[in-house]
């Protein structure tokens, strides 16, 4: 293939496209949508993080402002954990508006994550929000289809395709030239998104941009470049195999509707049908029943904890808890916390396994559907996917458990077993000594591992697109 000829066909597609007045209107509309999506994403990021930081500081101030108290009262007083947004969440909102961003942390209990934007808004949010990622994943493929549906079918209708072949151009040169031209048109619209996203990441409030966030950004951009390359190749192939431009457009619209709208929704519903999950009330009832079976740590006459008491007295060679070198109540609370946390975690892991099974059906369709691949990659590297939500949930639970056990440890160490004339309290400096909750986003390596299938799918589709273009170019007819 001759590079000069390929570039010539790419330029020819550009010239033909830019002669259309419709394109100029499209450019204005796309520019307005990109600007609106970029600003709204940036504003939402700043506003939400400002609110979450404020209430995290308020929760911490409230915790530290407690007077001298019994440590077990502080364990039940609890605290809050807020999930700060990833900088790239201004690019892709993902699932974040539906999964919640705050959780109350207290002893003996794992609470659900609350305060999602969807729960606090009108039903209009269910129709989706305009984000830059939404435009790139859904609108841009439609735009590429529109720009390229007549690339070869139109030439065939005008009988110019036969002239190109007679003048010495090969099918491979025509195919790759048109694909390159269409891909460059896609990049013409995509480059402003690349620049604006990076600009707003640097302008975002909070901590300076990190190397991890920059790496996620570059992986994200590269993934979208591959995706647009695949879409461009599909467009040229369909155009080449269609007798008329109208026929090509109808086929491409059908592909867009099926692979981007119908198939993902159908597979999600199918996954939920195959792997049903209990309601919130059912789940909490199951957990509560298992907790009851393990006894009540607050009841001194409970059979289960009486057995623990007897073993502790025997191990320390004493006859009563008053003679123990540590506070027995604090010890029992620590054992109770271990048991309850184990039960909660077991049921939570079972529930998460069910959710993963539901999602797996749609995720595996990435092999057949590049839209599914780019959707999951985009959310993952923007910190707005299901794995990011679970990461926050696990971090919050670890912090809750550490807080409860630290209070139990303080009770064991400083609270006497025998009642005295002085109150059973400890100095408030212990509240200040316990660190505040800090949320860490998933590292890039973990995201790469989670999205290995989606990344493999994009690479596979890119390679197959080149191979298929070569194969089809040898079999395509002029008429």
Short mmCIF file of C-alpha atoms in Angstrom, two decimals:
data_model
loop_
_atom_site.label_atom_id
_atom_site.label_comp_id
_atom_site.label_asym_id
_atom_site.label_seq_id
_atom_site.Cartn_x
_atom_site.Cartn_y
_atom_site.Cartn_z
CA UNK A 1 0.00 0.00 0.00
CA UNK A 2 1.16 3.51 -0.85
CA UNK A 3 1.14 5.91 2.08
CA UNK A 4 0.61 8.94 -0.16
CA UNK A 5 -2.53 7.40 -1.68
CA UNK A 6 -3.92 6.49 1.76
CA UNK A 7 -3.38 10.07 2.96
CA UNK A 8 -4.99 11.36 -0.25
CA UNK A 9 -8.19 9.39 0.43
CA UNK A 10 -8.17 10.56 4.05
CA UNK A 11 -7.94 14.19 2.91
CA UNK A 12 -10.67 13.60 0.35
CA UNK A 13 -13.03 12.39 3.11
CA UNK A 14 -12.21 15.50 5.15
CA UNK A 15 -12.91 17.84 2.24
CA UNK A 16 -16.19 16.12 1.40
CA UNK A 17 -17.32 16.19 5.02
CA UNK A 18 -16.47 19.83 5.68
CA UNK A 19 -18.35 20.96 2.57
CA UNK A 20 -21.56 19.93 4.33
CA UNK A 21 -23.38 22.73 6.15
CA UNK A 22 -24.91 20.10 8.43
CA UNK A 23 -21.44 19.36 9.81
CA UNK A 24 -20.98 22.99 10.81
CA UNK A 25 -24.23 22.85 12.79
CA UNK A 26 -23.13 19.54 14.28
CA UNK A 27 -19.81 21.04 15.32
CA UNK A 28 -21.57 23.86 17.16
CA UNK A 29 -23.92 21.44 18.94
CA UNK A 30 -21.11 19.07 19.92
CA UNK A 31 -18.98 21.98 21.16
CA UNK A 32 -21.84 23.27 23.31
CA UNK A 33 -22.51 19.78 24.73
CA UNK A 34 -18.83 19.19 25.50
CA UNK A 35 -18.49 22.59 27.18
CA UNK A 36 -21.64 22.02 29.24
CA UNK A 37 -20.63 18.47 30.23
CA UNK A 38 -17.10 19.57 31.15
CA UNK A 39 -18.23 22.50 33.28
CA UNK A 40 -21.04 20.58 35.00
CA UNK A 41 -18.64 17.71 35.78
CA UNK A 42 -16.03 20.09 37.17
CA UNK A 43 -18.60 22.03 39.18
CA UNK A 44 -20.15 18.83 40.54
CA UNK A 45 -16.71 17.54 41.56
CA UNK A 46 -15.85 20.74 43.42
CA UNK A 47 -19.27 21.07 45.06
CA UNK A 48 -19.52 17.46 46.20
CA UNK A 49 -15.97 17.27 47.55
CA UNK A 50 -16.42 20.59 49.31
CA UNK A 51 -19.56 19.28 51.02
CA UNK A 52 -18.03 15.93 51.89
CA UNK A 53 -14.85 17.48 53.25
CA UNK A 54 -16.91 19.88 55.34
CA UNK A 55 -19.00 17.14 56.96
CA UNK A 56 -15.98 14.88 57.43
CA UNK A 57 -14.33 17.73 59.36
CA UNK A 58 -17.57 18.34 61.27
CA UNK A 59 -17.76 14.66 62.22
CA UNK A 60 -14.15 14.74 63.37
CA UNK A 61 -14.69 17.94 65.35
CA UNK A 62 -17.75 16.40 66.99
CA UNK A 63 -15.76 13.26 67.86
CA UNK A 64 -12.86 15.19 69.40
CA UNK A 65 -15.19 17.59 71.26
CA UNK A 66 -16.61 14.82 73.42
CA UNK A 67 -15.75 15.24 77.11
CA UNK A 68 -14.13 12.60 79.31
CA UNK A 69 -16.25 9.49 78.86
CA UNK A 70 -16.45 5.75 79.23
CA UNK A 71 -14.78 4.37 76.04
CA UNK A 72 -17.68 2.04 75.29
CA UNK A 73 -19.99 5.04 75.09
CA UNK A 74 -17.61 6.53 72.54
CA UNK A 75 -17.68 3.28 70.55
CA UNK A 76 -21.45 3.68 70.25
CA UNK A 77 -21.15 7.43 69.66
CA UNK A 78 -19.31 6.52 66.47
CA UNK A 79 -18.26 8.67 63.55
CA UNK A 80 -18.83 9.15 59.82
CA UNK A 81 -16.85 8.19 56.73
CA UNK A 82 -17.27 10.18 53.51
CA UNK A 83 -16.07 9.09 50.10
CA UNK A 84 -14.24 11.86 48.23
CA UNK A 85 -14.61 11.94 44.46
CA UNK A 86 -11.79 10.92 42.12
CA UNK A 87 -10.56 13.79 39.94
CA UNK A 88 -11.54 11.89 36.81
CA UNK A 89 -15.10 11.60 38.12
CA UNK A 90 -15.60 15.00 36.48
CA UNK A 91 -15.15 13.09 33.22
CA UNK A 92 -17.27 9.99 33.92
CA UNK A 93 -19.97 10.05 36.61
CA UNK A 94 -20.40 6.28 36.39
CA UNK A 95 -22.33 4.68 39.24
CA UNK A 96 -21.38 7.21 41.89
CA UNK A 97 -24.66 9.09 41.91
CA UNK A 98 -26.49 5.87 42.76
CA UNK A 99 -24.18 4.12 45.24
CA UNK A 100 -23.99 6.63 48.09
CA UNK A 101 -21.04 8.44 49.60
CA UNK A 102 -21.36 8.41 53.40
CA UNK A 103 -21.73 5.82 56.15
CA UNK A 104 -22.22 6.04 59.92
CA UNK A 105 -19.67 3.95 61.81
CA UNK A 106 -20.54 2.45 65.20
CA UNK A 107 -19.73 -0.55 67.37
CA UNK A 108 -21.33 -3.97 66.72
CA UNK A 109 -23.03 -2.89 63.49
CA UNK A 110 -22.25 -2.30 59.82
CA UNK A 111 -24.55 0.36 58.41
CA UNK A 112 -25.38 0.83 54.75
CA UNK A 113 -23.81 3.59 52.67
CA UNK A 114 -26.30 6.42 52.20
CA UNK A 115 -26.85 9.85 50.66
CA UNK A 116 -26.55 9.07 46.97
CA UNK A 117 -27.51 11.94 44.68
CA UNK A 118 -30.18 9.74 43.10
CA UNK A 119 -31.88 9.23 46.47
CA UNK A 120 -31.89 12.98 47.12
CA UNK A 121 -33.01 14.11 43.66
CA UNK A 122 -36.08 13.87 41.49
CA UNK A 123 -36.65 10.90 39.20
CA UNK A 124 -35.16 12.88 36.32
CA UNK A 125 -31.69 11.68 37.33
CA UNK A 126 -32.72 8.18 36.30
CA UNK A 127 -32.66 9.32 32.69
CA UNK A 128 -28.92 9.89 33.01
CA UNK A 129 -26.67 12.91 33.20
CA UNK A 130 -24.66 14.55 30.47
CA UNK A 131 -21.02 13.82 31.18
CA UNK A 132 -18.08 13.92 28.80
CA UNK A 133 -17.84 10.13 28.98
CA UNK A 134 -21.53 9.79 28.13
CA UNK A 135 -21.00 11.91 25.01
CA UNK A 136 -17.94 9.88 23.97
CA UNK A 137 -19.52 6.48 24.60
CA UNK A 138 -23.00 7.08 23.20
CA UNK A 139 -23.15 10.22 21.06
CA UNK A 140 -19.72 10.05 19.39
CA UNK A 141 -20.28 6.58 17.84
CA UNK A 142 -23.50 7.95 16.36
CA UNK A 143 -21.58 10.98 15.08
CA UNK A 144 -18.89 8.76 13.51
CA UNK A 145 -21.58 6.64 11.86
CA UNK A 146 -23.18 9.78 10.44
CA UNK A 147 -19.89 11.16 9.13
CA UNK A 148 -18.82 7.89 7.51
CA UNK A 149 -21.94 6.03 6.40
CA UNK A 150 -21.53 7.25 2.82
CA UNK A 151 -17.73 7.02 2.67
CA UNK A 152 -17.82 4.09 0.23
CA UNK A 153 -21.53 3.47 -0.34
CA UNK A 154 -21.90 7.06 -1.55
CA UNK A 155 -18.91 6.68 -3.88
CA UNK A 156 -20.50 3.52 -5.27
CA UNK A 157 -23.80 5.31 -5.90
CA UNK A 158 -22.01 8.17 -7.69
CA UNK A 159 -19.92 5.72 -9.77
CA UNK A 160 -16.73 7.41 -8.52
CA UNK A 161 -15.58 4.20 -6.82
CA UNK A 162 -15.08 2.56 -10.21
CA UNK A 163 -13.04 5.55 -11.39
CA UNK A 164 -10.74 5.28 -8.34
CA UNK A 165 -10.07 1.61 -9.05
CA UNK A 166 -9.48 2.23 -12.76
CA UNK A 167 -6.96 4.96 -11.90
CA UNK A 168 -4.83 2.44 -10.03
CA UNK A 169 -5.98 2.70 -6.42
CA UNK A 170 -6.26 -0.60 -4.57
CA UNK A 171 -9.12 -1.58 -2.32
CA UNK A 172 -6.77 -1.70 0.66
CA UNK A 173 -5.64 1.87 0.01
CA UNK A 174 -9.23 3.05 -0.29
CA UNK A 175 -10.31 1.21 2.87
CA UNK A 176 -7.41 2.35 5.01
CA UNK A 177 -7.52 5.88 3.59
CA UNK A 178 -11.22 6.26 4.36
CA UNK A 179 -10.75 4.69 7.81
CA UNK A 180 -7.87 7.05 8.55
CA UNK A 181 -9.91 10.03 7.39
CA UNK A 182 -12.88 9.05 9.53
CA UNK A 183 -10.66 8.35 12.53
CA UNK A 184 -9.02 11.76 12.15
CA UNK A 185 -12.49 13.36 12.07
CA UNK A 186 -13.29 11.57 15.33
CA UNK A 187 -10.04 12.88 16.81
CA UNK A 188 -10.96 16.37 15.62
CA UNK A 189 -13.92 16.25 18.03
CA UNK A 190 -12.07 14.24 20.69
CA UNK A 191 -8.95 16.40 21.10
CA UNK A 192 -10.90 19.28 22.75
CA UNK A 193 -12.24 16.76 25.28
CA UNK A 194 -8.67 15.59 25.99
CA UNK A 195 -7.49 19.16 26.62
CA UNK A 196 -10.52 20.28 28.63
CA UNK A 197 -10.45 17.19 30.86
CA UNK A 198 -6.78 17.68 31.72
CA UNK A 199 -7.30 21.41 32.28
CA UNK A 200 -10.20 20.88 34.68
CA UNK A 201 -8.26 18.16 36.52
CA UNK A 202 -5.57 20.73 37.28
CA UNK A 203 -8.15 23.39 38.16
CA UNK A 204 -10.13 21.09 40.47
CA UNK A 205 -10.19 22.02 44.14
CA UNK A 206 -8.41 19.93 46.76
CA UNK A 207 -5.10 18.12 46.63
CA UNK A 208 -2.79 18.59 43.61
CA UNK A 209 -3.16 16.06 40.82
CA UNK A 210 -1.22 12.87 41.52
CA UNK A 211 0.90 10.67 39.25
CA UNK A 212 -1.68 7.90 39.68
CA UNK A 213 -4.46 10.19 38.44
CA UNK A 214 -2.35 11.29 35.47
CA UNK A 215 -1.60 7.67 34.59
CA UNK A 216 -5.31 6.85 34.78
CA UNK A 217 -6.00 9.82 32.52
CA UNK A 218 -3.54 8.67 29.83
CA UNK A 219 -4.82 5.08 29.94
CA UNK A 220 -8.35 6.43 29.60
CA UNK A 221 -7.45 8.57 26.58
CA UNK A 222 -5.64 5.69 24.88
CA UNK A 223 -8.65 3.42 25.46
CA UNK A 224 -11.00 5.92 23.81
CA UNK A 225 -8.62 6.30 20.85
CA UNK A 226 -8.78 2.51 20.34
CA UNK A 227 -12.57 2.60 20.70
CA UNK A 228 -12.96 5.32 18.06
CA UNK A 229 -10.60 3.43 15.77
CA UNK A 230 -12.83 0.36 16.08
CA UNK A 231 -15.99 2.38 15.44
CA UNK A 232 -14.39 4.04 12.40
CA UNK A 233 -13.37 0.67 10.93
CA UNK A 234 -16.86 -0.77 11.48
CA UNK A 235 -18.37 2.27 9.77
CA UNK A 236 -16.16 1.92 6.68
CA UNK A 237 -16.78 -1.84 6.49
CA UNK A 238 -20.56 -1.43 6.63
CA UNK A 239 -20.39 1.35 4.06
CA UNK A 240 -18.29 -0.87 1.78
CA UNK A 241 -20.75 -3.75 2.03
CA UNK A 242 -23.83 -1.59 1.38
CA UNK A 243 -25.19 -0.86 -2.08
CA UNK A 244 -26.49 2.58 -1.15
CA UNK A 245 -25.68 5.22 1.45
CA UNK A 246 -29.21 4.95 2.83
CA UNK A 247 -28.79 1.21 3.30
CA UNK A 248 -25.48 1.82 5.08
CA UNK A 249 -27.01 4.41 7.42
CA UNK A 250 -29.88 2.11 8.39
CA UNK A 251 -27.48 -0.75 9.18
CA UNK A 252 -25.25 1.49 11.28
CA UNK A 253 -28.20 2.91 13.22
CA UNK A 254 -29.33 -0.66 13.90
CA UNK A 255 -25.85 -1.55 15.18
CA UNK A 256 -25.81 1.52 17.44
CA UNK A 257 -29.26 0.81 18.82
CA UNK A 258 -28.57 -2.88 19.48
CA UNK A 259 -25.02 -2.80 20.86
CA UNK A 260 -25.19 0.46 22.82
CA UNK A 261 -28.79 0.61 24.03
CA UNK A 262 -30.56 -2.77 23.87
CA UNK A 263 -27.87 -5.41 24.54
CA UNK A 264 -26.32 -3.89 27.71
CA UNK A 265 -29.73 -3.30 29.33
CA UNK A 266 -30.96 -6.76 28.38
CA UNK A 267 -27.90 -8.50 29.80
CA UNK A 268 -28.13 -6.51 33.03
CA UNK A 269 -31.77 -7.53 33.46
CA UNK A 270 -30.89 -11.14 32.60
CA UNK A 271 -28.11 -11.15 35.20
CA UNK A 272 -30.50 -9.88 37.86
CA UNK A 273 -33.00 -12.58 36.87
CA UNK A 274 -30.42 -15.39 37.11
CA UNK A 275 -28.87 -14.17 40.36
CA UNK A 276 -31.59 -12.50 42.47
CA UNK A 277 -30.59 -10.63 45.61
CA UNK A 278 -32.54 -10.29 48.86
CA UNK A 279 -34.20 -7.02 49.73
CA UNK A 280 -32.60 -4.79 52.34
CA UNK A 281 -35.08 -5.95 55.00
CA UNK A 282 -34.51 -9.63 54.15
CA UNK A 283 -30.74 -9.20 54.24
CA UNK A 284 -30.79 -7.43 57.61
CA UNK A 285 -33.16 -10.06 59.05
CA UNK A 286 -30.82 -12.89 58.01
CA UNK A 287 -27.84 -11.13 59.59
CA UNK A 288 -29.79 -10.36 62.76
CA UNK A 289 -30.85 -14.01 63.16
CA UNK A 290 -27.23 -15.16 62.90
CA UNK A 291 -26.16 -12.55 65.45
CA UNK A 292 -28.83 -13.72 67.90
CA UNK A 293 -27.51 -17.28 67.63
CA UNK A 294 -24.12 -16.07 68.89
CA UNK A 295 -25.58 -14.58 72.05
CA UNK A 296 -25.83 -11.11 73.61
CA UNK A 297 -22.56 -9.67 74.89
CA UNK A 298 -24.45 -7.07 76.94
CA UNK A 299 -26.25 -9.80 78.91
CA UNK A 300 -24.02 -11.15 81.73
CA UNK A 301 -26.20 -14.29 82.00
CA UNK A 302 -25.92 -15.19 78.31
CA UNK A 303 -24.93 -18.88 77.94
CA UNK A 304 -22.44 -18.30 75.11
CA UNK A 305 -20.55 -15.53 76.88
CA UNK A 306 -20.74 -17.36 80.23
CA UNK A 307 -18.59 -20.09 78.64
CA UNK A 308 -16.07 -17.44 77.58
CA UNK A 309 -16.12 -16.02 81.10
CA UNK A 310 -15.36 -19.40 82.67
CA UNK A 311 -12.44 -19.99 80.29
CA UNK A 312 -10.99 -16.51 80.99
CA UNK A 313 -11.19 -17.01 84.76
CA UNK A 314 -9.55 -20.41 84.43
CA UNK A 315 -6.77 -19.11 82.18
CA UNK A 316 -5.95 -16.29 84.61
CA UNK A 317 -6.33 -18.53 87.70
CA UNK A 318 -8.83 -16.24 89.42
CA UNK A 319 -12.29 -16.78 90.87
CA UNK A 320 -14.07 -13.59 89.77
CA UNK A 321 -13.79 -10.96 87.05
CA UNK A 322 -12.92 -8.38 89.72
CA UNK A 323 -9.57 -10.12 90.12
CA UNK A 324 -8.64 -9.99 86.41
CA UNK A 325 -5.69 -7.73 85.45
CA UNK A 326 -7.83 -6.12 82.74
CA UNK A 327 -11.39 -4.89 82.41
CA UNK A 328 -13.55 -7.91 81.69
CA UNK A 329 -16.33 -5.87 80.06
CA UNK A 330 -13.90 -4.44 77.54
CA UNK A 331 -12.59 -7.94 76.78
CA UNK A 332 -16.12 -9.27 76.18
CA UNK A 333 -16.92 -6.31 73.93
CA UNK A 334 -13.80 -7.01 71.87
CA UNK A 335 -14.81 -10.67 71.47
CA UNK A 336 -18.34 -9.64 70.57
CA UNK A 337 -16.98 -7.22 67.97
CA UNK A 338 -14.93 -9.99 66.36
CA UNK A 339 -17.95 -12.29 66.18
CA UNK A 340 -20.40 -9.69 64.85
CA UNK A 341 -17.87 -8.34 62.31
CA UNK A 342 -17.21 -11.87 61.07
CA UNK A 343 -20.94 -12.50 60.57
CA UNK A 344 -21.50 -9.16 58.83
CA UNK A 345 -18.49 -9.66 56.55
CA UNK A 346 -19.53 -13.19 55.64
CA UNK A 347 -23.01 -12.10 54.56
CA UNK A 348 -21.66 -8.99 52.84
CA UNK A 349 -19.16 -11.05 50.86
CA UNK A 350 -21.94 -13.45 49.84
CA UNK A 351 -24.03 -10.49 48.67
CA UNK A 352 -21.11 -8.98 46.76
CA UNK A 353 -20.47 -12.34 45.10
CA UNK A 354 -24.07 -12.32 43.88
CA UNK A 355 -23.67 -8.78 42.54
CA UNK A 356 -20.47 -9.79 40.75
CA UNK A 357 -22.29 -12.76 39.20
CA UNK A 358 -25.03 -10.41 37.99
CA UNK A 359 -22.48 -8.04 36.46
CA UNK A 360 -20.33 -10.82 35.00
CA UNK A 361 -22.83 -11.62 32.25
CA UNK A 362 -22.76 -8.09 30.91
CA UNK A 363 -19.01 -7.72 31.50
CA UNK A 364 -18.16 -10.84 29.48
CA UNK A 365 -20.13 -9.41 26.56
CA UNK A 366 -17.19 -7.00 26.13
CA UNK A 367 -15.61 -9.67 23.92
CA UNK A 368 -18.48 -9.15 21.46
CA UNK A 369 -19.28 -5.53 22.24
CA UNK A 370 -16.54 -2.86 22.40
CA UNK A 371 -19.03 -0.43 23.94
CA UNK A 372 -19.22 -2.61 27.05
CA UNK A 373 -15.42 -2.68 27.23
CA UNK A 374 -15.00 1.10 27.02
CA UNK A 375 -17.86 1.68 29.46
CA UNK A 376 -16.21 -0.39 32.20
CA UNK A 377 -12.71 0.95 31.49
CA UNK A 378 -14.01 4.52 31.60
CA UNK A 379 -15.80 4.09 34.93
CA UNK A 380 -12.94 2.13 36.50
CA UNK A 381 -10.20 4.66 35.75
CA UNK A 382 -12.54 7.51 36.74
CA UNK A 383 -13.06 5.92 40.16
CA UNK A 384 -16.83 5.65 39.68
CA UNK A 385 -17.35 1.91 39.09
CA UNK A 386 -18.67 -0.82 41.37
CA UNK A 387 -15.16 -1.85 42.46
CA UNK A 388 -14.49 1.70 43.68
CA UNK A 389 -17.69 1.63 45.70
CA UNK A 390 -16.72 -1.71 47.28
CA UNK A 391 -13.24 -0.35 47.98
CA UNK A 392 -14.80 2.50 49.98
CA UNK A 393 -17.08 0.08 51.79
CA UNK A 394 -14.15 -2.13 52.83
CA UNK A 395 -12.06 0.84 53.97
CA UNK A 396 -14.95 2.22 56.01
CA UNK A 397 -15.52 -1.17 57.65
CA UNK A 398 -11.82 -1.56 58.53
CA UNK A 399 -11.88 1.88 60.13
CA UNK A 400 -15.10 1.09 62.03
CA UNK A 401 -13.62 -2.14 63.37
CA UNK A 402 -10.38 -0.44 64.41
CA UNK A 403 -12.32 2.32 66.16
CA UNK A 404 -14.49 -0.14 68.09
CA UNK A 405 -11.55 -2.32 69.09
CA UNK A 406 -9.47 0.69 70.13
CA UNK A 407 -12.27 1.79 72.45
CA UNK A 408 -12.50 -1.77 73.81
CA UNK A 409 -8.74 -1.81 74.35
CA UNK A 410 -8.92 1.49 76.25
CA UNK A 411 -11.69 0.07 78.41
CA UNK A 412 -9.62 -3.04 79.19
CA UNK A 413 -6.61 -0.91 80.09
CA UNK A 414 -8.05 2.02 82.04
CA UNK A 415 -11.48 1.05 83.41
CA UNK A 416 -11.42 -0.98 86.65
CA UNK A 417 -13.57 -4.06 87.13
CA UNK A 418 -14.73 -2.92 90.57
CA UNK A 419 -16.93 0.13 90.87
CA UNK A 420 -15.27 3.05 92.63
CA UNK A 421 -16.37 6.43 93.89
CA UNK A 422 -14.85 8.08 90.81
CA UNK A 423 -16.65 7.90 87.44
CA UNK A 424 -15.58 5.15 85.02
CA UNK A 425 -14.27 7.54 82.40
CA UNK A 426 -10.99 8.26 80.62
CA UNK A 427 -9.38 11.44 79.39
CA UNK A 428 -10.70 12.99 76.16
CA UNK A 429 -7.17 13.12 74.72
CA UNK A 430 -7.70 9.50 73.68
CA UNK A 431 -10.38 10.60 71.19
CA UNK A 432 -7.94 13.03 69.58
CA UNK A 433 -5.23 10.36 69.44
CA UNK A 434 -7.35 8.08 67.26
CA UNK A 435 -6.75 9.05 63.57
CA UNK A 436 -9.48 10.39 61.31
CA UNK A 437 -10.87 8.37 58.39
CA UNK A 438 -9.02 8.87 55.12
CA UNK A 439 -10.27 7.35 51.88
CA UNK A 440 -7.74 6.09 49.33
CA UNK A 441 -8.74 5.43 45.73
CA UNK A 442 -7.90 2.12 44.10
CA UNK A 443 -4.31 1.99 42.75
CA UNK A 444 -3.85 1.80 38.98
CA UNK A 445 -2.46 -1.75 39.12
CA UNK A 446 -5.62 -2.98 40.85
CA UNK A 447 -7.77 -1.27 38.23
CA UNK A 448 -5.75 -2.84 35.42
CA UNK A 449 -6.25 -6.24 37.02
CA UNK A 450 -10.00 -5.67 37.44
CA UNK A 451 -10.40 -4.47 33.85
CA UNK A 452 -8.10 -7.00 32.16
CA UNK A 453 -10.99 -8.48 30.15
CA UNK A 454 -12.20 -5.09 28.91
CA UNK A 455 -8.68 -3.97 27.97
CA UNK A 456 -8.06 -7.28 26.19
CA UNK A 457 -11.35 -6.84 24.33
CA UNK A 458 -10.42 -3.37 23.01
CA UNK A 459 -6.99 -4.58 21.87
CA UNK A 460 -8.54 -7.68 20.25
CA UNK A 461 -11.17 -5.62 18.45
CA UNK A 462 -8.48 -3.19 17.22
CA UNK A 463 -6.41 -6.05 15.76
CA UNK A 464 -9.45 -7.76 14.27
CA UNK A 465 -10.58 -4.48 12.68
CA UNK A 466 -7.30 -4.23 10.76
CA UNK A 467 -7.41 -7.91 9.73
CA UNK A 468 -11.06 -7.74 8.62
CA UNK A 469 -10.44 -4.55 6.62
CA UNK A 470 -7.63 -6.35 4.76
CA UNK A 471 -9.80 -9.43 4.15
CA UNK A 472 -12.87 -7.51 3.02
CA UNK A 473 -10.82 -5.24 0.77
CA UNK A 474 -9.91 -8.28 -1.33
CA UNK A 475 -13.53 -9.35 -1.80
CA UNK A 476 -15.38 -6.05 -2.18
CA UNK A 477 -16.94 -5.31 -5.55
CA UNK A 478 -17.21 -1.96 -7.27
CA UNK A 479 -20.91 -2.36 -8.02
#
